[in-house]
Coordinates of C-alpha atoms in Angstrom, one line a residue:
Chain A
X1 CA -25.9 24.2 -31.3
X2 CA -28.1 21.8 -29.0
X3 CA -26.5 20.0 -26.1
X4 CA -26.5 16.1 -27.3
X5 CA -29.4 13.6 -25.9
X6 CA -27.3 11.3 -23.2
X7 CA -28.4 7.9 -22.3
X8 CA -27.5 6.3 -19.0
X9 CA -27.7 3.2 -17.9
X10 CA -27.3 2.0 -14.5
X11 CA -28.4 3.6 -11.3
X12 CA -26.2 2.2 -8.2
X13 CA -23.7 4.2 -5.8
X14 CA -21.5 5.4 -9.0
X15 CA -24.4 6.3 -12.2
X16 CA -27.0 7.8 -9.9
X17 CA -24.8 11.2 -9.0
X18 CA -23.1 10.9 -12.7
X19 CA -26.8 11.2 -13.8
X20 CA -27.4 13.7 -11.5
X21 CA -24.1 16.0 -12.7
X22 CA -25.0 15.3 -16.4
X23 CA -28.1 17.4 -15.7
X24 CA -26.7 20.0 -14.3
X25 CA -24.8 20.3 -17.0
X26 CA -28.0 20.9 -19.1
X27 CA -27.6 17.7 -20.9
X28 CA -31.1 15.9 -21.9
X29 CA -30.9 12.5 -20.1
X30 CA -33.0 9.1 -20.7
X31 CA -32.3 7.0 -18.1
X32 CA -33.0 2.9 -17.1
X33 CA -32.1 0.6 -14.7
X34 CA -33.3 -2.5 -13.7
X35 CA -34.7 -1.7 -10.1
X36 CA -36.6 1.3 -12.0
X37 CA -37.5 2.7 -8.2
X38 CA -33.7 3.7 -8.7
X39 CA -34.2 6.6 -11.0
X40 CA -37.0 8.4 -9.0
X41 CA -34.5 11.5 -7.9
X42 CA -33.4 11.6 -11.4
X43 CA -36.7 11.7 -12.9
X44 CA -37.4 14.1 -10.5
X45 CA -34.7 16.0 -11.4
X46 CA -35.5 16.3 -15.3
X47 CA -35.1 13.0 -16.6
X48 CA -36.5 10.8 -18.8
X49 CA -37.2 7.3 -17.6
X50 CA -37.4 4.7 -20.3
X51 CA -38.8 1.5 -20.9
X52 CA -35.9 -0.8 -21.5
X53 CA -32.2 -0.1 -22.2
X54 CA -33.1 -0.3 -26.2
X55 CA -35.1 2.8 -25.7
X56 CA -32.3 4.5 -24.1
X57 CA -30.0 3.4 -26.7
X58 CA -32.2 4.5 -29.9
X59 CA -32.4 7.7 -28.2
X60 CA -29.2 9.0 -27.4
X61 CA -26.1 10.6 -29.6
X62 CA -23.9 9.5 -26.2
X63 CA -25.3 6.2 -24.2
X64 CA -23.2 5.4 -21.0
X65 CA -23.4 2.4 -19.3
X66 CA -22.4 2.3 -15.6
X67 CA -23.3 -1.1 -14.0
X68 CA -21.6 -4.4 -11.7
X69 CA -20.0 -6.7 -13.6
X70 CA -19.6 -8.5 -16.9
X71 CA -22.5 -10.5 -17.1
X72 CA -24.6 -7.2 -16.2
X73 CA -23.3 -5.4 -18.5
X74 CA -23.8 -8.0 -21.9
X75 CA -27.4 -8.6 -20.2
X76 CA -27.9 -4.9 -21.0
X77 CA -26.5 -4.6 -24.2
X78 CA -27.0 -8.2 -26.1
X79 CA -28.6 -10.5 -23.9
X80 CA -32.4 -8.7 -23.3
X81 CA -33.8 -10.4 -26.5
X82 CA -35.7 -7.4 -28.3
X83 CA -34.6 -5.0 -25.6
X84 CA -31.4 -5.1 -25.8
X85 CA -29.5 -1.6 -26.3
X86 CA -26.1 -2.6 -28.3
X87 CA -28.4 -3.4 -31.7
X88 CA -30.7 -0.2 -31.3
X89 CA -27.3 2.4 -30.9
X90 CA -27.2 4.8 -33.9
X91 CA -24.8 4.9 -36.5
X92 CA -21.9 7.7 -35.9
X93 CA -23.2 7.5 -32.1
X94 CA -20.6 7.6 -29.0
X95 CA -20.6 4.7 -26.6
X96 CA -18.7 5.0 -23.1
X97 CA -19.1 1.9 -20.9
X98 CA -18.0 3.4 -17.6
X99 CA -18.8 0.1 -15.6
X100 CA -15.3 -2.1 -14.6
X101 CA -15.0 -5.1 -16.8
X102 CA -12.6 -7.2 -18.7
X103 CA -10.3 -5.6 -20.9
X104 CA -11.1 -8.7 -23.6
X105 CA -15.2 -7.4 -23.4
X106 CA -14.0 -4.1 -23.6
X107 CA -12.2 -5.2 -27.0
X108 CA -15.2 -7.6 -28.0
X109 CA -17.4 -4.3 -27.8
X110 CA -14.9 -2.6 -29.9
X111 CA -15.1 -4.7 -32.7
X112 CA -19.0 -4.9 -32.6
X113 CA -18.6 -1.0 -32.8
X114 CA -16.3 -0.7 -35.5
X115 CA -18.4 -3.2 -37.3
X116 CA -21.6 -0.8 -36.5
X117 CA -20.2 2.5 -36.8
X118 CA -20.5 3.3 -33.0
X119 CA -17.2 4.9 -31.8
X120 CA -16.7 3.2 -28.7
X121 CA -14.7 3.8 -25.2
X122 CA -13.9 2.2 -22.7
X123 CA -13.7 4.2 -19.4
X124 CA -14.2 2.9 -16.2
X125 CA -13.7 5.0 -13.2
X126 CA -12.1 6.0 -9.9
X127 CA -12.6 8.3 -7.1
X128 CA -15.7 6.7 -5.3
X129 CA -19.6 7.7 -4.7
X130 CA -17.7 11.1 -3.2
X131 CA -15.9 11.8 -6.7
X132 CA -19.2 10.9 -8.4
X133 CA -21.0 13.4 -6.1
X134 CA -19.0 16.2 -6.7
X135 CA -18.6 15.5 -10.3
X136 CA -14.5 14.6 -9.7
X137 CA -14.6 11.1 -10.9
X138 CA -10.9 10.0 -12.8
X139 CA -11.6 8.3 -16.2
X140 CA -9.1 5.7 -17.4
X141 CA -9.8 5.8 -21.1
X142 CA -9.0 3.5 -23.8
X143 CA -10.2 4.2 -27.7
X144 CA -9.3 6.6 -30.4
X145 CA -8.2 10.2 -29.9
X146 CA -11.0 11.8 -31.7
X147 CA -13.5 9.9 -30.1
X148 CA -12.2 11.2 -26.3
X149 CA -12.5 14.7 -27.9
X150 CA -16.0 14.9 -28.8
X151 CA -16.8 12.8 -26.0
X152 CA -15.0 15.4 -23.6
X153 CA -17.7 17.8 -22.7
X154 CA -19.8 14.8 -21.7
X155 CA -17.4 13.2 -19.5
X156 CA -16.2 16.4 -18.2
X157 CA -19.5 17.0 -16.8
X158 CA -18.9 13.9 -14.5
X159 CA -14.9 13.8 -14.1
X160 CA -12.3 16.5 -13.6
X161 CA -9.4 14.3 -15.2
X162 CA -9.5 11.9 -18.3
X163 CA -6.9 9.9 -18.9
X164 CA -6.4 8.5 -22.5
X165 CA -4.0 5.3 -21.7
X166 CA -4.5 3.5 -24.9
X167 CA -6.4 1.8 -27.5
X168 CA -9.5 -0.1 -26.4
X169 CA -9.1 -2.0 -23.7
X170 CA -6.5 0.2 -22.3
X171 CA -8.8 1.6 -19.5
X172 CA -10.4 -1.4 -18.4
X173 CA -6.1 -3.0 -18.2
X174 CA -5.3 0.1 -16.0
X175 CA -8.3 0.1 -13.6
X176 CA -8.3 -3.4 -12.6
X177 CA -4.3 -3.1 -12.0
X178 CA -5.6 0.3 -10.1
X179 CA -7.9 -1.3 -8.1
X180 CA -6.0 -4.7 -7.4
X181 CA -3.5 -2.1 -6.0
X182 CA -5.6 -0.9 -3.9
X183 CA -7.1 -4.2 -2.3
X184 CA -3.5 -5.3 -1.8
X185 CA -3.0 -2.0 0.5
X186 CA -5.8 -2.2 2.6
X187 CA -5.3 -6.1 2.3
X188 CA -1.4 -5.1 3.7
X189 CA -2.6 -3.0 6.5
X190 CA -5.3 -5.3 7.6
X191 CA -2.1 -7.8 8.1
X192 CA -0.1 -5.3 9.9
X193 CA -3.0 -4.6 12.1
X194 CA -3.9 -8.2 12.7
X195 CA -0.5 -8.8 13.7
X196 CA -0.4 -6.2 15.9
X197 CA -3.5 -6.7 18.1
X198 CA -2.7 -10.6 18.3
X199 CA 0.7 -9.4 19.8
X200 CA -1.4 -8.0 22.5
X201 CA -0.9 -4.2 21.5
X202 CA -3.7 -1.4 20.2
X203 CA -3.9 -1.2 17.1
X204 CA -4.1 2.8 17.1
X205 CA -0.4 2.3 17.8
X206 CA 0.0 1.2 14.6
X207 CA -2.3 3.4 12.9
X208 CA -0.4 6.7 14.9
X209 CA 3.1 5.3 14.0
X210 CA 2.1 4.9 10.0
X211 CA 1.0 8.5 9.8
X212 CA 4.3 9.1 10.9
X213 CA 6.1 7.3 8.6
X214 CA 6.5 6.1 4.5
X215 CA 4.5 3.4 5.4
X216 CA 1.1 6.3 5.0
X217 CA -1.3 6.1 2.6
X218 CA -4.6 7.6 1.3
X219 CA -6.4 4.9 1.6
X220 CA -4.7 3.7 4.6
X221 CA -6.1 7.1 6.5
X222 CA -9.9 6.8 4.9
X223 CA -9.9 2.8 5.7
X224 CA -8.0 3.0 9.1
X225 CA -11.2 4.2 11.1
X226 CA -13.6 1.3 10.3
X227 CA -10.8 -1.3 10.2
X228 CA -10.3 -0.5 13.9
X229 CA -13.6 -0.1 14.6
X230 CA -14.9 -2.9 12.9
X231 CA -18.1 -0.8 11.6
X232 CA -17.7 -1.7 7.4
X233 CA -20.8 0.2 6.2
X234 CA -19.8 -0.1 2.2
X235 CA -18.7 2.7 0.3
X236 CA -16.8 0.4 -1.9
X237 CA -18.1 -2.9 -1.1
X238 CA -16.4 -6.4 -0.9
X239 CA -18.3 -7.9 -3.7
X240 CA -17.2 -5.9 -6.3
X241 CA -13.9 -5.3 -5.5
X242 CA -13.7 -8.9 -5.1
X243 CA -15.0 -8.9 -8.6
X244 CA -12.3 -6.4 -9.9
X245 CA -9.6 -8.3 -8.0
X246 CA -10.7 -11.8 -10.0
X247 CA -11.1 -9.9 -13.2
X248 CA -7.4 -8.8 -12.9
X249 CA -6.2 -12.1 -11.9
X250 CA -8.1 -13.5 -15.1
X251 CA -6.2 -11.1 -17.2
X252 CA -2.7 -12.1 -15.4
X253 CA -3.6 -16.0 -16.2
X254 CA -4.5 -15.1 -19.9
X255 CA -0.9 -13.3 -20.0
X256 CA 1.3 -15.6 -17.9
X257 CA 1.8 -12.8 -15.5
X258 CA 2.5 -14.4 -11.3
X259 CA 0.7 -11.7 -9.0
X260 CA 2.1 -13.7 -5.8
X261 CA 0.4 -11.1 -3.2
X262 CA -2.8 -10.4 -5.0
X263 CA -3.8 -14.0 -5.6
X264 CA -3.1 -14.5 -1.8
X265 CA -5.3 -11.2 -1.0
X266 CA -8.0 -12.7 -3.2
X267 CA -8.7 -16.0 -1.2
X268 CA -9.0 -13.5 2.4
X269 CA -11.5 -11.6 0.3
X270 CA -13.1 -14.8 -1.2
X271 CA -13.3 -15.6 2.5
X272 CA -14.7 -12.5 4.0
X273 CA -17.4 -12.7 1.1
X274 CA -18.4 -16.2 1.6
X275 CA -18.8 -15.6 5.3
X276 CA -21.4 -13.5 5.6
X277 CA -24.3 -12.0 4.4
X278 CA -23.9 -8.4 4.9
X279 CA -23.3 -6.2 2.6
X280 CA -19.4 -4.9 3.7
X281 CA -17.1 -2.1 2.6
X282 CA -13.9 -3.8 1.4
X283 CA -11.8 -2.8 4.4
X284 CA -13.6 -5.8 5.9
X285 CA -11.3 -8.2 4.9
X286 CA -10.6 -7.2 8.1
X287 CA -13.2 -10.1 9.3
X288 CA -10.8 -12.6 8.2
X289 CA -8.8 -12.1 11.3
X290 CA -11.7 -12.3 13.5
X291 CA -12.0 -14.4 16.8
Chain B
X1 CA 25.5 18.6 34.8
X2 CA 27.7 17.3 32.3
X3 CA 26.6 15.1 29.2
X4 CA 25.9 11.2 29.7
X5 CA 29.2 9.2 28.1
X6 CA 27.1 7.6 24.8
X7 CA 28.6 4.6 23.5
X8 CA 27.2 3.4 19.8
X9 CA 27.8 -0.5 18.4
X10 CA 27.5 0.0 14.5
X11 CA 28.5 2.4 12.0
X12 CA 26.4 1.3 9.1
X13 CA 23.8 3.4 6.8
X14 CA 21.9 4.3 10.0
X15 CA 24.6 3.9 12.7
X16 CA 27.3 6.4 11.0
X17 CA 24.8 9.4 10.9
X18 CA 23.2 8.7 14.0
X19 CA 26.8 9.1 15.6
X20 CA 27.5 12.5 13.8
X21 CA 23.8 13.9 15.5
X22 CA 25.2 12.5 18.9
X23 CA 28.4 14.2 18.5
X24 CA 26.7 17.6 17.2
X25 CA 24.0 17.4 20.6
X26 CA 27.8 17.8 22.4
X27 CA 27.4 13.9 23.6
X28 CA 30.8 12.5 24.4
X29 CA 30.7 9.5 21.6
X30 CA 32.9 6.1 22.0
X31 CA 32.2 3.8 19.0
X32 CA 32.7 0.4 17.9
X33 CA 32.3 -1.3 14.6
X34 CA 32.8 -4.8 12.9
X35 CA 34.8 -3.2 10.3
X36 CA 36.4 -0.8 12.0
X37 CA 37.4 1.7 9.0
X38 CA 33.8 2.4 8.7
X39 CA 34.4 4.4 12.1
X40 CA 36.6 7.0 10.3
X41 CA 34.5 9.9 9.8
X42 CA 33.3 9.8 13.8
X43 CA 36.6 9.7 14.5
X44 CA 37.4 12.4 12.6
X45 CA 34.5 14.4 13.9
X46 CA 35.9 13.4 17.2
X47 CA 34.8 10.2 18.5
X48 CA 36.6 7.8 20.4
X49 CA 37.2 4.5 18.6
X50 CA 37.1 1.6 21.1
X51 CA 38.7 -1.7 20.5
X52 CA 36.1 -3.9 21.8
X53 CA 32.0 -3.8 22.1
X54 CA 33.4 -4.5 25.8
X55 CA 35.0 -1.3 25.7
X56 CA 32.3 0.8 24.2
X57 CA 29.8 -0.7 27.2
X58 CA 32.4 -0.4 29.7
X59 CA 32.6 3.2 29.0
X60 CA 29.1 4.3 28.5
X61 CA 25.9 5.6 30.4
X62 CA 24.0 5.3 27.5
X63 CA 24.8 2.4 25.1
X64 CA 23.0 2.2 21.8
X65 CA 23.4 -0.8 19.1
X66 CA 21.8 -0.4 15.3
X67 CA 23.1 -3.7 13.9
X68 CA 22.1 -5.7 11.1
X69 CA 20.2 -8.9 12.5
X70 CA 19.6 -10.9 15.6
X71 CA 22.6 -12.7 14.9
X72 CA 24.5 -9.6 14.8
X73 CA 23.5 -8.6 18.0
X74 CA 23.7 -11.2 19.8
X75 CA 27.3 -11.6 18.9
X76 CA 28.2 -7.9 20.3
X77 CA 25.8 -8.5 23.6
X78 CA 26.9 -11.9 24.5
X79 CA 28.8 -14.5 21.8
X80 CA 32.3 -12.3 21.6
X81 CA 33.6 -14.0 24.7
X82 CA 36.1 -11.7 26.6
X83 CA 35.1 -8.8 24.1
X84 CA 31.4 -9.0 24.6
X85 CA 29.1 -5.9 25.3
X86 CA 26.5 -7.0 27.8
X87 CA 28.6 -8.0 30.8
X88 CA 30.1 -5.2 31.1
X89 CA 27.6 -2.6 31.3
X90 CA 27.5 -0.6 34.4
X91 CA 24.7 -0.7 36.6
X92 CA 22.4 1.9 36.3
X93 CA 23.5 2.5 32.5
X94 CA 21.0 2.7 29.5
X95 CA 20.9 -0.1 27.0
X96 CA 18.8 0.7 23.7
X97 CA 18.3 -1.6 21.0
X98 CA 17.8 0.3 18.0
X99 CA 18.3 -2.7 15.5
X100 CA 15.3 -4.6 14.2
X101 CA 15.1 -7.8 15.8
X102 CA 12.4 -10.3 17.0
X103 CA 10.4 -9.2 20.4
X104 CA 11.6 -12.2 21.6
X105 CA 15.4 -11.0 21.7
X106 CA 13.8 -7.9 23.2
X107 CA 12.5 -9.6 25.9
X108 CA 15.2 -11.7 26.4
X109 CA 17.8 -8.9 26.5
X110 CA 15.0 -6.9 28.6
X111 CA 15.0 -10.2 31.3
X112 CA 19.0 -10.0 31.3
X113 CA 19.0 -6.3 31.8
X114 CA 16.6 -6.3 34.3
X115 CA 18.8 -8.7 36.3
X116 CA 22.0 -6.7 36.0
X117 CA 20.3 -3.9 37.2
X118 CA 20.1 -2.1 33.4
X119 CA 17.6 0.3 32.0
X120 CA 16.4 -1.3 28.3
X121 CA 14.5 -0.3 25.5
X122 CA 13.8 -1.7 22.3
X123 CA 13.7 1.0 20.3
X124 CA 14.0 0.2 16.8
X125 CA 13.7 3.2 14.0
X126 CA 11.9 4.1 10.7
X127 CA 12.4 6.9 8.0
X128 CA 15.9 5.6 6.0
X129 CA 19.3 7.1 5.8
X130 CA 17.6 10.7 5.2
X131 CA 16.0 10.7 8.4
X132 CA 19.1 9.4 10.4
X133 CA 20.9 12.1 8.6
X134 CA 18.7 15.0 9.1
X135 CA 18.3 13.8 12.9
X136 CA 14.5 13.2 11.9
X137 CA 14.1 9.5 13.0
X138 CA 10.8 7.6 14.1
X139 CA 11.5 5.7 17.2
X140 CA 9.4 3.3 18.1
X141 CA 10.2 2.3 21.4
X142 CA 9.1 -1.0 24.0
X143 CA 9.7 -0.6 27.7
X144 CA 9.5 1.6 30.9
X145 CA 8.1 5.3 30.7
X146 CA 10.6 5.9 33.5
X147 CA 13.9 5.2 31.4
X148 CA 12.5 6.6 28.1
X149 CA 12.1 9.7 30.0
X150 CA 15.6 9.5 31.1
X151 CA 17.0 8.7 27.5
X152 CA 15.1 11.4 25.8
X153 CA 17.8 14.1 25.6
X154 CA 20.3 11.5 23.4
X155 CA 16.9 10.2 21.3
X156 CA 16.0 13.7 20.7
X157 CA 19.1 13.9 19.1
X158 CA 18.8 11.6 16.6
X159 CA 14.9 11.5 16.3
X160 CA 11.5 13.9 16.0
X161 CA 9.2 11.1 17.1
X162 CA 9.7 9.5 20.1
X163 CA 6.3 6.4 20.1
X164 CA 6.2 5.0 23.7
X165 CA 4.0 1.5 22.5
X166 CA 4.1 -0.4 25.5
X167 CA 6.6 -2.5 27.4
X168 CA 9.9 -4.5 26.0
X169 CA 9.0 -6.1 23.1
X170 CA 6.4 -3.5 21.8
X171 CA 8.8 -1.1 19.5
X172 CA 10.2 -4.4 17.6
X173 CA 6.4 -5.6 17.3
X174 CA 5.3 -2.2 15.8
X175 CA 8.3 -1.9 13.8
X176 CA 8.2 -5.8 12.4
X177 CA 4.2 -4.9 11.3
X178 CA 5.5 -1.6 9.6
X179 CA 8.4 -2.7 7.6
X180 CA 5.8 -5.5 6.4
X181 CA 3.2 -3.1 5.7
X182 CA 6.1 -1.1 3.7
X183 CA 7.4 -4.0 1.7
X184 CA 3.8 -5.4 0.5
X185 CA 2.9 -2.0 -0.7
X186 CA 5.5 -2.1 -2.7
X187 CA 5.1 -5.5 -3.7
X188 CA 1.4 -4.1 -4.6
X189 CA 2.6 -2.1 -7.0
X190 CA 4.8 -4.3 -8.2
X191 CA 2.4 -7.0 -9.4
X192 CA -0.1 -3.9 -10.8
X193 CA 3.3 -2.5 -13.0
X194 CA 3.9 -5.8 -13.8
X195 CA 0.4 -6.7 -15.1
X196 CA -0.1 -3.2 -17.2
X197 CA 3.3 -3.7 -18.7
X198 CA 2.8 -7.4 -19.8
X199 CA -0.5 -6.4 -20.9
X200 CA 1.8 -4.3 -23.5
X201 CA 0.8 -0.4 -21.8
X202 CA 3.5 1.7 -20.4
X203 CA 4.3 1.4 -16.4
X204 CA 4.1 5.6 -16.9
X205 CA 0.2 5.4 -17.7
X206 CA -0.1 3.8 -14.1
X207 CA 1.8 6.2 -12.2
X208 CA 0.2 9.0 -13.7
X209 CA -3.4 7.5 -12.5
X210 CA -2.4 6.5 -9.4
X211 CA -1.0 9.9 -8.4
X212 CA -4.1 11.1 -9.3
X213 CA -6.2 8.3 -7.1
X214 CA -6.8 6.9 -3.4
X215 CA -3.9 4.1 -4.4
X216 CA -1.4 7.1 -3.9
X217 CA 1.3 6.3 -0.9
X218 CA 4.4 7.7 0.1
X219 CA 6.9 4.9 -0.7
X220 CA 4.8 4.4 -4.0
X221 CA 5.8 8.1 -5.1
X222 CA 9.4 7.6 -3.7
X223 CA 10.0 4.1 -5.3
X224 CA 8.1 4.1 -8.9
X225 CA 11.0 5.9 -10.6
X226 CA 13.2 3.1 -9.6
X227 CA 10.6 0.4 -10.2
X228 CA 10.1 1.7 -14.0
X229 CA 13.8 2.6 -14.6
X230 CA 14.9 -0.6 -13.0
X231 CA 17.8 1.3 -11.4
X232 CA 18.1 -0.3 -7.7
X233 CA 20.9 1.0 -6.2
X234 CA 19.9 0.2 -2.0
X235 CA 18.8 3.1 -0.1
X236 CA 16.8 0.3 2.6
X237 CA 18.9 -3.1 1.1
X238 CA 16.3 -6.1 0.2
X239 CA 18.3 -8.3 1.9
X240 CA 17.4 -6.5 5.2
X241 CA 13.8 -6.0 3.8
X242 CA 13.7 -9.7 3.6
X243 CA 15.2 -10.3 7.0
X244 CA 12.4 -8.0 8.3
X245 CA 9.1 -9.5 6.8
X246 CA 11.0 -13.1 8.0
X247 CA 10.6 -12.0 11.1
X248 CA 7.2 -10.6 11.4
X249 CA 6.2 -14.2 9.2
X250 CA 8.2 -16.0 12.5
X251 CA 6.0 -13.6 15.2
X252 CA 2.6 -14.5 13.0
X253 CA 3.5 -18.0 13.3
X254 CA 4.6 -18.3 16.8
X255 CA 1.3 -16.5 18.1
X256 CA -1.0 -18.2 15.6
X257 CA -2.0 -15.7 12.9
X258 CA -1.8 -16.2 9.5
X259 CA -0.5 -13.5 6.6
X260 CA -1.3 -14.9 3.8
X261 CA -0.2 -11.7 1.7
X262 CA 2.5 -10.8 3.8
X263 CA 3.7 -14.9 3.4
X264 CA 3.0 -14.2 -0.9
X265 CA 5.2 -11.4 -1.0
X266 CA 8.2 -12.5 1.3
X267 CA 8.4 -16.1 -1.4
X268 CA 9.0 -12.8 -4.2
X269 CA 11.3 -11.2 -2.0
X270 CA 13.7 -14.9 -1.5
X271 CA 13.5 -15.2 -5.2
X272 CA 14.7 -12.4 -5.9
X273 CA 17.4 -12.3 -2.8
X274 CA 18.3 -15.8 -4.3
X275 CA 18.4 -14.8 -8.2
X276 CA 21.8 -12.4 -7.8
X277 CA 24.4 -11.2 -5.8
X278 CA 24.2 -7.2 -6.1
X279 CA 22.9 -5.5 -3.6
X280 CA 20.0 -4.3 -4.4
X281 CA 16.9 -2.1 -3.2
X282 CA 13.7 -4.0 -2.3
X283 CA 12.1 -1.8 -4.5
X284 CA 14.2 -4.4 -6.8
X285 CA 11.4 -7.1 -6.2
X286 CA 10.7 -6.0 -9.5
X287 CA 13.2 -8.2 -11.3
X288 CA 10.8 -11.1 -10.2
X289 CA 8.8 -9.8 -13.7
X290 CA 12.2 -9.7 -15.2
X291 CA 12.0 -11.4 -19.0

């Protein structure tokens, strides 16, 4: 059997390496990105560049979107007039959204998909650009088990773990909880570091003791060097983490769950986001305590 | 050379196993505890039970205190009238406080010690009862390098790592930062878990994904089972963690450092502390979201 035709919309830090892994796995690939030049390396590697989201959707057995936020997703799906992707999806095709958006939007897409005879998975990812490049992403998946089964060959080309978490929306719910957890872990370390440094001690001492203690955490080992040096070149940009925390707080608000520390952390991420035009990694929340 | 006589005041979850390790290492040991029956197993193992803090101090070349909070420490040192320990300390002796107290109290003791010709270290610990039993505590130490050098044989009987962090007060500063970090890490996980569960998904799913992601953290692996099951038998009691967070926030307030997430987390620990008479582990902060 020939490989299904795959479409990919969104060629940013994550989408680009995901596309390369799809090509390496032998899938015919059609791509689209708002800034077309981002497609260059994929086109050089054999992908076809489409003229619109609609053209990608129309040519795909499996469509994948991975864009930066809910408005960007609604834009490519529905709000691009005749160029919109969703109305062009083929009956029986599979649509996988790997953007991080609200569970409510995932369920809205699921309802529209059911009506149109399209099989939809919300499947946001974790693992960062490193995981995307190695094909070792972790997919958090909401939707029907049979759809996941059918999508596995495509997902396995990009990821090492596929977690089926529940019905549509479940993938996004767990993803928002995960990213809030990461954001508050980094915030916790930033606050501890700020306390130690303002008390006149070297932050390196805190890191050294932390690494011998139960407070040790993977993300802190990764972020500590930049938080000590002040070099915040983005791996996962603060503006996107800020968006994810905000989506988590929106969800919490809708269902009536108080998240006091997450809410407090969001304010510091907001402060740093609003205080600079630089594109910082989210470890740059440390700038909140800059003298 | 014969072993120095060691005194130990405070025979709780930490002090008790620390005393046993001092005896195993061959140090003559005199002990005191407010509730004298807590000394039984140490006396059976060869320790001498003193009648007062003063009697311990008077007989010690090296005195160690490990009590629950600043008032308890001031009580044994100064506020027990003729039974107070501090005035009885011998000139030239070493005094090590392993309680968690404010850096300001550590510096007050340091100043009094300097006047009296006593060599003082603030040396709070991390590693929990497990670390105390195995003799694998991590000591966070403030004070003079020469004093630490002289105290090493005694400290090494109880710990696997001795971090010299700066002058007196530095040990307590790093300890408060570390415990705040732990408290906010657990809070971060509690909030993520509450969000997922209230959204109708099993918390186990969050744990499963977390353990495959960068949000993985030692303390979360340890605390997740009790936070899922609701069994909060104390390993490190919430009331003591609440005290440590409060000491960290006091320090932050004194030196003018904003710690928004730590402050928000403290409110949830306060809520749980005030809502039950049970002695819960600090993972019991999860009770904040109990229906």
